[in-house]
Coordinates of C-alpha atoms in Angstrom, one line a residue:
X1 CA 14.3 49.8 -18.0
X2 CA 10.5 49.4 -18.5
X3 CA 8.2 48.4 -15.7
X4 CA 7.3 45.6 -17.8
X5 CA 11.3 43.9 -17.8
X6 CA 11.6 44.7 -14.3
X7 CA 8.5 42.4 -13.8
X8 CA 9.8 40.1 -16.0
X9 CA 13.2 39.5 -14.0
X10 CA 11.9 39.6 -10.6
X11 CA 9.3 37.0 -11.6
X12 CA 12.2 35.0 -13.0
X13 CA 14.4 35.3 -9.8
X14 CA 11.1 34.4 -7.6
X15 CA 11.1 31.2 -10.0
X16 CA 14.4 30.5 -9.5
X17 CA 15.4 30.4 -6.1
X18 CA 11.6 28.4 -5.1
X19 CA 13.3 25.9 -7.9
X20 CA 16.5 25.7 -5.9
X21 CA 15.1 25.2 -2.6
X22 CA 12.7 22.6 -3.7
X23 CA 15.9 20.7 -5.7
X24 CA 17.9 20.9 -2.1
X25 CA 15.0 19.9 0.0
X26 CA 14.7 16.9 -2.0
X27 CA 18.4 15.7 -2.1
X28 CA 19.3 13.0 -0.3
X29 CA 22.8 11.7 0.3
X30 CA 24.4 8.3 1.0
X31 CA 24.3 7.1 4.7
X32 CA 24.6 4.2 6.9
X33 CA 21.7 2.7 8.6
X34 CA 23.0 4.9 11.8
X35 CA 23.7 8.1 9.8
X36 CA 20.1 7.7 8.9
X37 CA 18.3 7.1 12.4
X38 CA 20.8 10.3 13.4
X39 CA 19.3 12.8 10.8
X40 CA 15.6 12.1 10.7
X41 CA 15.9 12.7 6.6
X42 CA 16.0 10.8 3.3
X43 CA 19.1 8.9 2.8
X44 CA 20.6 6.0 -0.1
X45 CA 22.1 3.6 2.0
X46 CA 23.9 0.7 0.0
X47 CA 24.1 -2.6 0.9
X48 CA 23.5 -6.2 0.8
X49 CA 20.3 -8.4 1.1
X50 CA 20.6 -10.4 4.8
X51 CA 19.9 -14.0 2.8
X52 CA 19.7 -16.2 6.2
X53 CA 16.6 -13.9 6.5
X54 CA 14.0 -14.3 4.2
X55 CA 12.8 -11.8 2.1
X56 CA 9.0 -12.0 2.3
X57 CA 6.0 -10.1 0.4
X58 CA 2.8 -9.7 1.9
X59 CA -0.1 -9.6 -0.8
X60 CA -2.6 -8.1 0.9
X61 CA -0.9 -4.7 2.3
X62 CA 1.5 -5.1 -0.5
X63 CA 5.0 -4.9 1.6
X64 CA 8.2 -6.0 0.6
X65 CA 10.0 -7.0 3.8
X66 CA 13.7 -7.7 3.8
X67 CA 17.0 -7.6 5.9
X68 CA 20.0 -5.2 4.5
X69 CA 23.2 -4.9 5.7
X70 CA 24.6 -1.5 5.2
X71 CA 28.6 -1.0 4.7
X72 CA 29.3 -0.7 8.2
X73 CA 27.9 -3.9 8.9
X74 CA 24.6 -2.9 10.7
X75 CA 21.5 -4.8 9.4
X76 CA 18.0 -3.4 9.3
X77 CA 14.6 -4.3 8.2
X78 CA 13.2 -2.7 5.6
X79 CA 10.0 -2.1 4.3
X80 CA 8.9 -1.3 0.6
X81 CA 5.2 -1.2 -0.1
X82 CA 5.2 -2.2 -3.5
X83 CA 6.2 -6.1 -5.2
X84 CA 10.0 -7.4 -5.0
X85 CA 11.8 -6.2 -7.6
X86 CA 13.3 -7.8 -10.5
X87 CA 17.0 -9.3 -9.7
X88 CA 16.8 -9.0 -6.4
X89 CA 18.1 -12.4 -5.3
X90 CA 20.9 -11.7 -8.1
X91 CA 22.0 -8.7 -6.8
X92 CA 25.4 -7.8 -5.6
X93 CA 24.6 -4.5 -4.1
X94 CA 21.5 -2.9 -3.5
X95 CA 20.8 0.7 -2.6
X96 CA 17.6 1.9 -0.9
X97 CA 16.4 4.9 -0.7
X98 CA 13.8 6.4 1.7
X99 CA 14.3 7.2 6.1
X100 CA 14.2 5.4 9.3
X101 CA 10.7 5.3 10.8
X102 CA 11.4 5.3 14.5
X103 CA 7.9 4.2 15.5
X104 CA 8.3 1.0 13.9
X105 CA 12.0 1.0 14.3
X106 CA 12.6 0.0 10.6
X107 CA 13.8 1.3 7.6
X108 CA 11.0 2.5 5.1
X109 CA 12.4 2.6 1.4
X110 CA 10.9 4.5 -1.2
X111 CA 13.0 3.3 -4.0
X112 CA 15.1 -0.4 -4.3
X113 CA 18.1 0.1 -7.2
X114 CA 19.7 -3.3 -7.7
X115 CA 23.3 -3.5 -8.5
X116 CA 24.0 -6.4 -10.8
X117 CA 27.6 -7.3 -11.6
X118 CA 26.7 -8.7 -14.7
X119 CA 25.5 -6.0 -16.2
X120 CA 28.6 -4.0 -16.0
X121 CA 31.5 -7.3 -16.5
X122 CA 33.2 -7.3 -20.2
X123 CA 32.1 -10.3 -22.2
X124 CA 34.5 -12.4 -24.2
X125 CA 34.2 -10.5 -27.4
X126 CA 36.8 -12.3 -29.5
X127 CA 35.6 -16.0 -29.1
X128 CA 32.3 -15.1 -30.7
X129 CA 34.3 -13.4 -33.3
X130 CA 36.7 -15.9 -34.4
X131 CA 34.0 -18.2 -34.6
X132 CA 32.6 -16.3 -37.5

């Protein structure tokens, strides 16, 4: 082999496993609000909004307060810093993603994904047909 493929393939190796460690450092995994004060680390934790608490946004820090309760039935605030997202009242499920922040004892997401069962119920197809 030349010098010059030999540079070529280590180069590509180095490449590859700093890819692979970045792609596992940044995975997170699905958790319940106690599985995520336990690890310290990034977590999707699904559940539902708390609706006898209100949800509330504060304009001038720009925080997105609400209460979730995961699927083990443990509720938690949670903190977004960015608006309420679309849907949120109308969503079924919701997933957050982000870590606990044990300083201020609440949950600090990075992402909101609503789950809308709308979206993913058949529609009566053959009514709207027949009427054609």
């Amino acid at each position: 082999m030349k010098p010059t493929q030999i540079i070529i393939i280590v180069f590509a190796a180095i490449v590859l496993v700093a890819l692979g460690v970045n792609l596992s450092a940044s995975a997170s995994t699905y958790a319940g609000f106690d599985e995520a004060i336990d690890s310290g680390k990034k977590v999707h934790v699904v559940g539902q909004w708390v609706k006898r608490n209100q949800a509330t946004y504060d304009m001038d820090r720009d925080l997105f307060k609400f209460y979730l309760q995961d699927e083990m039935e443990k509720e938690m605030l949670v903190y977004f810093y960015d608006p309420k997202p679309v849907n949120f009242e109308q969503a079924e499920k919701i997933v957050i993603v982000g870590e606990y922040a044990p300083e201020k004892a609440v949950f600090m997401a990075d992402e909101i994904q609503m789950k809308c069962p709308s979206k993913y119920e058949e529609t009566d197809v053959t009514a709207a047909e027949e009427k054609l």
